[in-house]
């Protein structure tokens, strides 16, 4: 019981760390990009990852954790895929309207569920699917504005959705199959993520902003906010891998939409962003959907654990009874997931911030 309580506290701690650090970095980046005029989000993300790797390297030298070797091909593929997904998300926002980009974010959850169902043979109950639908509806009402379609933007959005879903599923799968911790996986993959973004970031940012990151005039205030953003990113990146490893990609995506609602709220109270009744209604619906999701996941997990504790003879009797009472027989269980946050036309992806 003590071990189980410790695991639950660990999950709760990871969720709280992810939410607080993600909201903090979004507010910091919004001030940096909107108020201070530094629009180079992809390049900034590469700096985040370099600082994260450097911090983990120091922690490893101080024996804070033990590094674990991972197959080079696997970690390279994983790191590059994560970096590419960030690039596609930035390009998607650059070539689409804000409204269509919000639709892209919403599409990540159903695509993740689809991929896990088809390729990983996971099962999701109708109640879980309903709670996700309510959540998506609420976030959509709160955040979606206009919808303007174009061919290139649509292709980029599809690529962004596909790479983001696969990279998050890989985060969960690699940790479980190779028995590595979130810290060990992040330590191994961060250099490859940083490298791909360090090379492509300036090009992506220039195509979006028509400005050169190397020609930007860095004032002391801008440098201070960049350093603060990089420091917060260490917590963001660590908590992202921790949450996905302890839960699942779908749960992480649900958490990401909670961050969206919190950022909208903080934007109104701290930054005095425009706020309408539609925002309030959408946020309340989204929170209700998250509550449904949490309740059904907890209930079904407990039900499965109780079933596992039954003697085999009772399980057999239970299955026969269920088959008689339900046309579909016995039921299943499954718990589930770059908070991605736009800021005046520029993307901040906190999952790899």
CSV table of C-alpha atoms in Angstrom, one decimal:
chain,number,residue,atom,x,y,z
A,1,UNK,CA,0.0,0.0,0.0
A,2,UNK,CA,2.9,2.4,0.9
A,3,UNK,CA,4.5,1.7,-2.5
A,4,UNK,CA,1.2,2.3,-4.3
A,5,UNK,CA,0.7,5.6,-2.5
A,6,UNK,CA,4.2,6.6,-3.3
A,7,UNK,CA,3.6,5.9,-7.0
A,8,UNK,CA,0.4,7.9,-6.9
A,9,UNK,CA,2.2,10.9,-5.2
A,10,UNK,CA,4.9,10.6,-7.9
A,11,UNK,CA,2.3,10.9,-10.7
A,12,UNK,CA,0.6,13.8,-9.0
A,13,UNK,CA,3.9,15.6,-8.4
A,14,UNK,CA,4.8,15.1,-12.1
A,15,UNK,CA,1.5,16.6,-13.2
A,16,UNK,CA,1.8,19.6,-10.9
A,17,UNK,CA,5.4,20.2,-12.0
A,18,UNK,CA,4.4,20.0,-15.7
A,19,UNK,CA,1.5,22.4,-15.3
A,20,UNK,CA,3.3,25.0,-13.2
A,21,UNK,CA,6.5,25.0,-15.3
A,22,UNK,CA,4.6,25.1,-18.6
A,23,UNK,CA,2.4,28.0,-17.6
A,24,UNK,CA,5.4,29.9,-16.3
A,25,UNK,CA,7.4,29.4,-19.5
A,26,UNK,CA,4.4,30.4,-21.6
A,27,UNK,CA,4.0,33.7,-19.7
A,28,UNK,CA,7.8,34.3,-19.8
A,29,UNK,CA,7.9,33.6,-23.6
A,30,UNK,CA,4.8,35.7,-24.2
A,31,UNK,CA,6.6,38.7,-22.5
A,32,UNK,CA,9.7,37.9,-24.5
A,33,UNK,CA,8.0,37.6,-27.9
A,34,UNK,CA,5.1,40.0,-27.6
A,35,UNK,CA,6.5,42.8,-25.4
A,36,UNK,CA,10.2,42.6,-26.1
A,37,UNK,CA,9.9,41.8,-29.8
A,38,UNK,CA,11.9,38.6,-29.9
A,39,UNK,CA,9.9,36.3,-32.4
A,40,UNK,CA,12.4,33.5,-32.9
A,41,UNK,CA,10.6,30.7,-31.2
A,42,UNK,CA,12.2,27.7,-32.9
A,43,UNK,CA,15.7,29.0,-32.3
A,44,UNK,CA,14.8,29.7,-28.7
A,45,UNK,CA,13.7,26.1,-28.4
A,46,UNK,CA,17.1,24.8,-29.5
A,47,UNK,CA,18.7,26.9,-26.8
A,48,UNK,CA,16.3,25.5,-24.3
A,49,UNK,CA,17.3,22.0,-25.2
A,50,UNK,CA,21.0,22.8,-25.1
A,51,UNK,CA,20.6,24.3,-21.6
A,52,UNK,CA,18.6,21.2,-20.6
A,53,UNK,CA,21.3,18.8,-21.7
A,54,UNK,CA,24.0,20.9,-20.0
A,55,UNK,CA,22.0,20.8,-16.8
A,56,UNK,CA,21.4,17.1,-16.9
A,57,UNK,CA,25.1,16.5,-17.7
A,58,UNK,CA,26.1,18.4,-14.6
A,59,UNK,CA,23.5,16.5,-12.6
A,60,UNK,CA,24.9,13.2,-13.9
A,61,UNK,CA,28.4,14.3,-13.0
A,62,UNK,CA,27.2,15.0,-9.4
A,63,UNK,CA,25.6,11.5,-9.4
A,64,UNK,CA,22.1,12.8,-9.2
A,65,UNK,CA,21.1,10.0,-11.6
A,66,UNK,CA,22.8,7.1,-13.4
A,67,UNK,CA,23.0,7.4,-17.2
A,68,UNK,CA,21.8,4.4,-19.1
A,69,UNK,CA,23.0,3.5,-22.6
A,70,UNK,CA,20.2,3.4,-25.2
A,71,UNK,CA,20.6,2.0,-28.8
A,72,UNK,CA,22.1,4.9,-30.8
A,73,UNK,CA,19.8,4.4,-33.8
A,74,UNK,CA,16.7,4.5,-31.5
A,75,UNK,CA,17.7,7.6,-29.6
A,76,UNK,CA,18.8,9.4,-32.8
A,77,UNK,CA,15.5,8.6,-34.5
A,78,UNK,CA,13.6,9.7,-31.4
A,79,UNK,CA,15.5,13.0,-31.0
A,80,UNK,CA,15.4,14.0,-34.6
A,81,UNK,CA,11.6,13.2,-34.8
A,82,UNK,CA,11.0,15.4,-31.8
A,83,UNK,CA,12.9,18.2,-33.3
A,84,UNK,CA,11.2,17.8,-36.7
A,85,UNK,CA,7.7,17.9,-35.0
A,86,UNK,CA,8.6,21.2,-33.4
A,87,UNK,CA,9.6,22.6,-36.8
A,88,UNK,CA,6.4,21.4,-38.5
A,89,UNK,CA,4.3,22.9,-35.7
A,90,UNK,CA,6.0,26.3,-36.1
A,91,UNK,CA,5.5,26.1,-39.9
A,92,UNK,CA,1.9,25.1,-39.5
A,93,UNK,CA,1.2,28.2,-37.4
A,94,UNK,CA,3.1,30.3,-39.9
A,95,UNK,CA,1.2,29.2,-43.0
A,96,UNK,CA,-2.3,28.8,-41.3
A,97,UNK,CA,-4.7,31.1,-39.5
A,98,UNK,CA,-4.7,31.0,-35.7
A,99,UNK,CA,-8.1,29.2,-35.8
A,100,UNK,CA,-6.9,26.4,-38.1
A,101,UNK,CA,-3.8,26.0,-35.9
A,102,UNK,CA,-6.0,25.6,-32.9
A,103,UNK,CA,-7.8,22.8,-34.8
A,104,UNK,CA,-4.4,21.2,-35.4
A,105,UNK,CA,-3.8,21.1,-31.7
A,106,UNK,CA,-7.2,19.6,-31.0
A,107,UNK,CA,-6.6,16.9,-33.6
A,108,UNK,CA,-3.6,15.6,-31.8
A,109,UNK,CA,-5.7,13.7,-29.2
A,110,UNK,CA,-8.0,11.7,-31.6
A,111,UNK,CA,-5.0,11.0,-33.8
A,112,UNK,CA,-3.0,9.7,-30.8
A,113,UNK,CA,-6.0,7.5,-29.8
A,114,UNK,CA,-6.3,6.2,-33.3
A,115,UNK,CA,-2.5,5.3,-33.6
A,116,UNK,CA,-2.5,3.6,-30.2
A,117,UNK,CA,-5.6,1.6,-31.1
A,118,UNK,CA,-4.3,0.5,-34.5
A,119,UNK,CA,-0.6,-0.1,-33.8
A,120,UNK,CA,-0.4,-0.7,-30.1
A,121,UNK,CA,-3.8,-2.5,-29.8
A,122,UNK,CA,-4.9,-0.3,-26.9
A,123,UNK,CA,-8.6,-0.1,-26.0
A,124,UNK,CA,-10.5,3.0,-25.0
A,125,UNK,CA,-13.9,2.8,-23.5
A,126,UNK,CA,-16.9,4.8,-24.8
A,127,UNK,CA,-16.8,6.8,-21.5
A,128,UNK,CA,-13.2,7.8,-22.0
A,129,UNK,CA,-13.9,8.8,-25.6
A,130,UNK,CA,-16.9,10.8,-24.5
A,131,UNK,CA,-14.9,12.7,-21.9
A,132,UNK,CA,-12.2,13.5,-24.5
A,133,UNK,CA,-14.9,14.8,-26.9
A,134,UNK,CA,-16.3,17.1,-24.2
A,135,UNK,CA,-12.7,18.3,-23.4
A,136,UNK,CA,-12.0,19.0,-27.1
A,137,UNK,CA,-15.4,20.8,-27.5
A,138,UNK,CA,-14.6,23.1,-24.5
A,139,UNK,CA,-11.0,24.0,-25.7
A,140,UNK,CA,-12.4,24.6,-29.2
A,141,UNK,CA,-15.0,27.0,-27.9
A,142,UNK,CA,-12.5,28.8,-25.8
A,143,UNK,CA,-9.6,29.1,-28.3
A,144,UNK,CA,-10.8,28.7,-31.9
A,145,UNK,CA,-11.4,31.9,-33.8
A,146,UNK,CA,-11.3,32.0,-37.6
A,147,UNK,CA,-10.8,29.0,-40.0
A,148,UNK,CA,-9.1,29.7,-43.3
A,149,UNK,CA,-7.8,26.8,-45.3
A,150,UNK,CA,-4.9,26.5,-47.8
A,151,UNK,CA,-3.3,23.5,-49.4
A,152,UNK,CA,0.3,24.0,-48.1
A,153,UNK,CA,-0.9,24.9,-44.6
A,154,UNK,CA,-3.1,21.8,-44.5
A,155,UNK,CA,-0.2,19.5,-45.5
A,156,UNK,CA,2.0,21.1,-42.9
A,157,UNK,CA,-0.7,20.6,-40.2
A,158,UNK,CA,-1.0,16.9,-41.1
A,159,UNK,CA,2.7,16.5,-40.9
A,160,UNK,CA,2.8,18.3,-37.5
A,161,UNK,CA,0.0,16.1,-36.1
A,162,UNK,CA,1.6,12.9,-37.3
A,163,UNK,CA,5.1,13.7,-36.0
A,164,UNK,CA,3.9,15.0,-32.7
A,165,UNK,CA,1.7,12.0,-32.0
A,166,UNK,CA,4.4,9.5,-33.0
A,167,UNK,CA,7.1,11.3,-31.0
A,168,UNK,CA,4.9,11.3,-27.8
A,169,UNK,CA,3.9,7.7,-28.2
A,170,UNK,CA,7.6,6.8,-28.7
A,171,UNK,CA,8.4,8.7,-25.4
A,172,UNK,CA,6.1,6.4,-23.5
A,173,UNK,CA,7.0,3.2,-25.4
A,174,UNK,CA,10.8,3.6,-25.2
A,175,UNK,CA,10.7,4.3,-21.4
A,176,UNK,CA,8.6,1.2,-20.8
A,177,UNK,CA,10.2,-1.3,-23.2
A,178,UNK,CA,13.8,-0.3,-22.5
A,179,UNK,CA,13.2,0.3,-18.8
A,180,UNK,CA,14.8,3.8,-18.8
A,181,UNK,CA,13.7,6.7,-16.7
A,182,UNK,CA,12.4,10.0,-18.1
A,183,UNK,CA,15.7,11.7,-17.0
A,184,UNK,CA,17.8,9.0,-18.8
A,185,UNK,CA,15.9,9.3,-22.0
A,186,UNK,CA,15.9,13.1,-22.0
A,187,UNK,CA,19.7,13.1,-21.3
A,188,UNK,CA,20.3,10.7,-24.3
A,189,UNK,CA,18.0,12.4,-26.8
A,190,UNK,CA,18.4,16.1,-25.9
A,191,UNK,CA,21.6,16.6,-28.0
A,192,UNK,CA,19.9,15.3,-31.1
A,193,UNK,CA,16.8,17.4,-30.6
A,194,UNK,CA,19.0,20.5,-30.0
A,195,UNK,CA,21.1,19.8,-33.0
A,196,UNK,CA,18.3,19.5,-35.5
A,197,UNK,CA,16.6,22.6,-34.2
A,198,UNK,CA,19.9,24.6,-33.9
A,199,UNK,CA,20.4,24.0,-37.7
A,200,UNK,CA,16.9,24.4,-38.9
A,201,UNK,CA,15.6,26.9,-36.3
A,202,UNK,CA,17.0,30.1,-37.9
A,203,UNK,CA,15.7,29.1,-41.3
A,204,UNK,CA,12.2,28.3,-39.9
A,205,UNK,CA,12.1,31.5,-37.9
A,206,UNK,CA,13.2,33.6,-40.9
A,207,UNK,CA,10.6,32.0,-43.1
A,208,UNK,CA,7.9,32.9,-40.5
A,209,UNK,CA,9.1,36.3,-39.3
A,210,UNK,CA,11.2,37.7,-42.3
A,211,UNK,CA,13.9,38.5,-39.7
A,212,UNK,CA,17.4,37.1,-39.0
A,213,UNK,CA,18.0,35.9,-35.4
A,214,UNK,CA,21.7,36.7,-35.8
A,215,UNK,CA,21.0,40.3,-36.7
A,216,UNK,CA,18.7,40.9,-33.8
A,217,UNK,CA,19.7,43.6,-31.2
A,218,UNK,CA,19.9,41.8,-27.9
A,219,UNK,CA,19.3,44.3,-25.0
A,220,UNK,CA,20.0,43.3,-21.4
A,221,UNK,CA,16.3,42.9,-20.7
A,222,UNK,CA,15.9,40.5,-23.7
A,223,UNK,CA,19.0,38.5,-22.6
A,224,UNK,CA,17.6,38.3,-19.0
A,225,UNK,CA,14.2,36.9,-20.3
A,226,UNK,CA,16.0,34.5,-22.6
A,227,UNK,CA,18.1,33.2,-19.7
A,228,UNK,CA,15.0,32.9,-17.5
A,229,UNK,CA,13.1,31.1,-20.3
A,230,UNK,CA,16.0,28.6,-20.7
A,231,UNK,CA,16.1,27.9,-16.9
A,232,UNK,CA,12.4,27.2,-16.8
A,233,UNK,CA,12.7,25.0,-19.8
A,234,UNK,CA,14.8,22.5,-17.9
A,235,UNK,CA,11.8,21.9,-15.6
A,236,UNK,CA,9.4,21.8,-18.6
A,237,UNK,CA,11.4,19.3,-20.6
A,238,UNK,CA,12.0,17.1,-17.5
A,239,UNK,CA,8.3,17.1,-16.5
A,240,UNK,CA,7.1,16.4,-20.0
A,241,UNK,CA,9.1,13.2,-20.2
A,242,UNK,CA,8.2,12.3,-16.6
A,243,UNK,CA,4.4,12.7,-17.2
A,244,UNK,CA,4.4,10.8,-20.5
A,245,UNK,CA,6.5,8.0,-18.9
A,246,UNK,CA,4.3,7.7,-15.8
A,247,UNK,CA,1.0,8.0,-17.6
A,248,UNK,CA,0.5,8.0,-21.4
A,249,UNK,CA,0.6,10.3,-24.5
A,250,UNK,CA,-3.2,10.9,-24.3
A,251,UNK,CA,-3.0,11.9,-20.7
A,252,UNK,CA,-0.3,14.4,-21.5
A,253,UNK,CA,-2.4,15.9,-24.3
A,254,UNK,CA,-5.3,16.3,-21.8
A,255,UNK,CA,-2.9,18.0,-19.4
A,256,UNK,CA,-1.8,20.2,-22.3
A,257,UNK,CA,-5.4,21.5,-22.7
A,258,UNK,CA,-5.6,22.2,-19.0
A,259,UNK,CA,-2.5,24.4,-19.5
A,260,UNK,CA,-4.2,26.1,-22.4
A,261,UNK,CA,-7.2,27.0,-20.1
A,262,UNK,CA,-4.8,28.2,-17.3
A,263,UNK,CA,-2.8,30.3,-19.7
A,264,UNK,CA,-6.0,31.9,-21.0
A,265,UNK,CA,-7.0,32.7,-17.4
A,266,UNK,CA,-3.6,34.0,-16.5
A,267,UNK,CA,-3.5,36.0,-19.7
A,268,UNK,CA,-6.7,37.8,-18.7
A,269,UNK,CA,-5.7,38.4,-15.0
A,270,UNK,CA,-2.0,39.2,-15.3
A,271,UNK,CA,-1.6,40.4,-18.9
A,272,UNK,CA,-5.1,41.8,-19.4
A,273,UNK,CA,-5.7,39.9,-22.6
A,274,UNK,CA,-9.2,40.1,-24.2
A,275,UNK,CA,-11.6,37.7,-22.5
A,276,UNK,CA,-15.2,37.0,-23.5
A,277,UNK,CA,-18.1,34.9,-22.3
A,278,UNK,CA,-17.2,32.4,-25.0
A,279,UNK,CA,-13.7,31.9,-23.3
A,280,UNK,CA,-15.3,31.4,-19.9
A,281,UNK,CA,-17.9,28.9,-21.2
A,282,UNK,CA,-15.2,27.0,-23.2
A,283,UNK,CA,-12.9,26.8,-20.2
A,284,UNK,CA,-15.7,25.5,-17.9
A,285,UNK,CA,-16.7,22.8,-20.5
A,286,UNK,CA,-13.0,21.8,-20.9
A,287,UNK,CA,-12.5,21.5,-17.1
A,288,UNK,CA,-15.7,19.4,-16.9
A,289,UNK,CA,-14.3,17.1,-19.6
A,290,UNK,CA,-11.0,16.8,-17.8
A,291,UNK,CA,-12.9,15.9,-14.6
A,292,UNK,CA,-14.8,13.2,-16.5
A,293,UNK,CA,-11.6,11.9,-18.0
A,294,UNK,CA,-9.8,11.7,-14.6
A,295,UNK,CA,-12.8,10.1,-12.9
A,296,UNK,CA,-13.3,7.4,-15.6
A,297,UNK,CA,-9.6,6.6,-15.8
A,298,UNK,CA,-9.3,6.2,-12.0
A,299,UNK,CA,-12.5,4.2,-11.8
A,300,UNK,CA,-11.6,1.8,-14.6
A,301,UNK,CA,-8.0,1.4,-13.3
A,302,UNK,CA,-9.4,0.5,-9.9
A,303,UNK,CA,-11.9,-1.9,-11.5
A,304,UNK,CA,-9.1,-3.6,-13.4
A,305,UNK,CA,-6.9,-3.9,-10.2
A,306,UNK,CA,-9.7,-5.4,-8.3
A,307,UNK,CA,-10.3,-7.9,-11.1
A,308,UNK,CA,-6.6,-8.8,-11.1
A,309,UNK,CA,-6.8,-9.6,-7.3
A,310,UNK,CA,-9.7,-12.0,-7.7
A,311,UNK,CA,-9.0,-15.8,-7.7
A,312,UNK,CA,-9.1,-17.4,-11.1
A,313,UNK,CA,-12.3,-19.2,-10.4
A,314,UNK,CA,-14.1,-16.0,-9.5
A,315,UNK,CA,-12.7,-14.3,-12.6
A,316,UNK,CA,-14.2,-17.1,-14.7
A,317,UNK,CA,-17.6,-16.7,-13.0
A,318,UNK,CA,-17.4,-12.9,-13.3
A,319,UNK,CA,-16.6,-13.2,-17.1
A,320,UNK,CA,-19.5,-15.7,-17.6
A,321,UNK,CA,-21.9,-13.3,-15.8
A,322,UNK,CA,-20.7,-10.3,-17.8
A,323,UNK,CA,-21.2,-12.2,-21.0
A,324,UNK,CA,-24.8,-13.0,-20.0
A,325,UNK,CA,-25.6,-9.4,-19.0
A,326,UNK,CA,-23.8,-7.5,-21.7
A,327,UNK,CA,-24.1,-8.0,-25.5
A,328,UNK,CA,-20.4,-7.1,-25.8
A,329,UNK,CA,-19.1,-9.3,-23.1
A,330,UNK,CA,-16.4,-8.1,-20.7
A,331,UNK,CA,-15.1,-4.5,-20.9
A,332,UNK,CA,-11.5,-3.2,-20.9
A,333,UNK,CA,-9.4,-0.4,-19.3
A,334,UNK,CA,-6.9,2.0,-20.4
A,335,UNK,CA,-5.5,5.2,-19.0
A,336,UNK,CA,-4.2,8.0,-21.2
A,337,UNK,CA,-1.8,11.7,-23.4
A,338,UNK,CA,4.3,20.0,-26.8
A,339,UNK,CA,1.9,22.0,-24.5
A,340,UNK,CA,1.9,24.1,-27.5
A,341,UNK,CA,0.9,27.7,-27.0
A,342,UNK,CA,0.7,30.4,-29.6
A,343,UNK,CA,1.7,33.9,-28.8
A,344,UNK,CA,0.7,36.7,-31.3
A,345,UNK,CA,1.3,34.5,-34.3
A,346,UNK,CA,4.4,32.7,-33.0
A,347,UNK,CA,4.5,29.2,-31.4
A,348,UNK,CA,5.9,28.3,-28.1
A,349,UNK,CA,6.0,24.5,-27.7
A,350,UNK,CA,6.5,23.8,-24.0
A,351,UNK,CA,6.8,20.0,-24.5
A,352,UNK,CA,10.2,20.8,-25.9
A,353,UNK,CA,10.5,24.3,-24.8
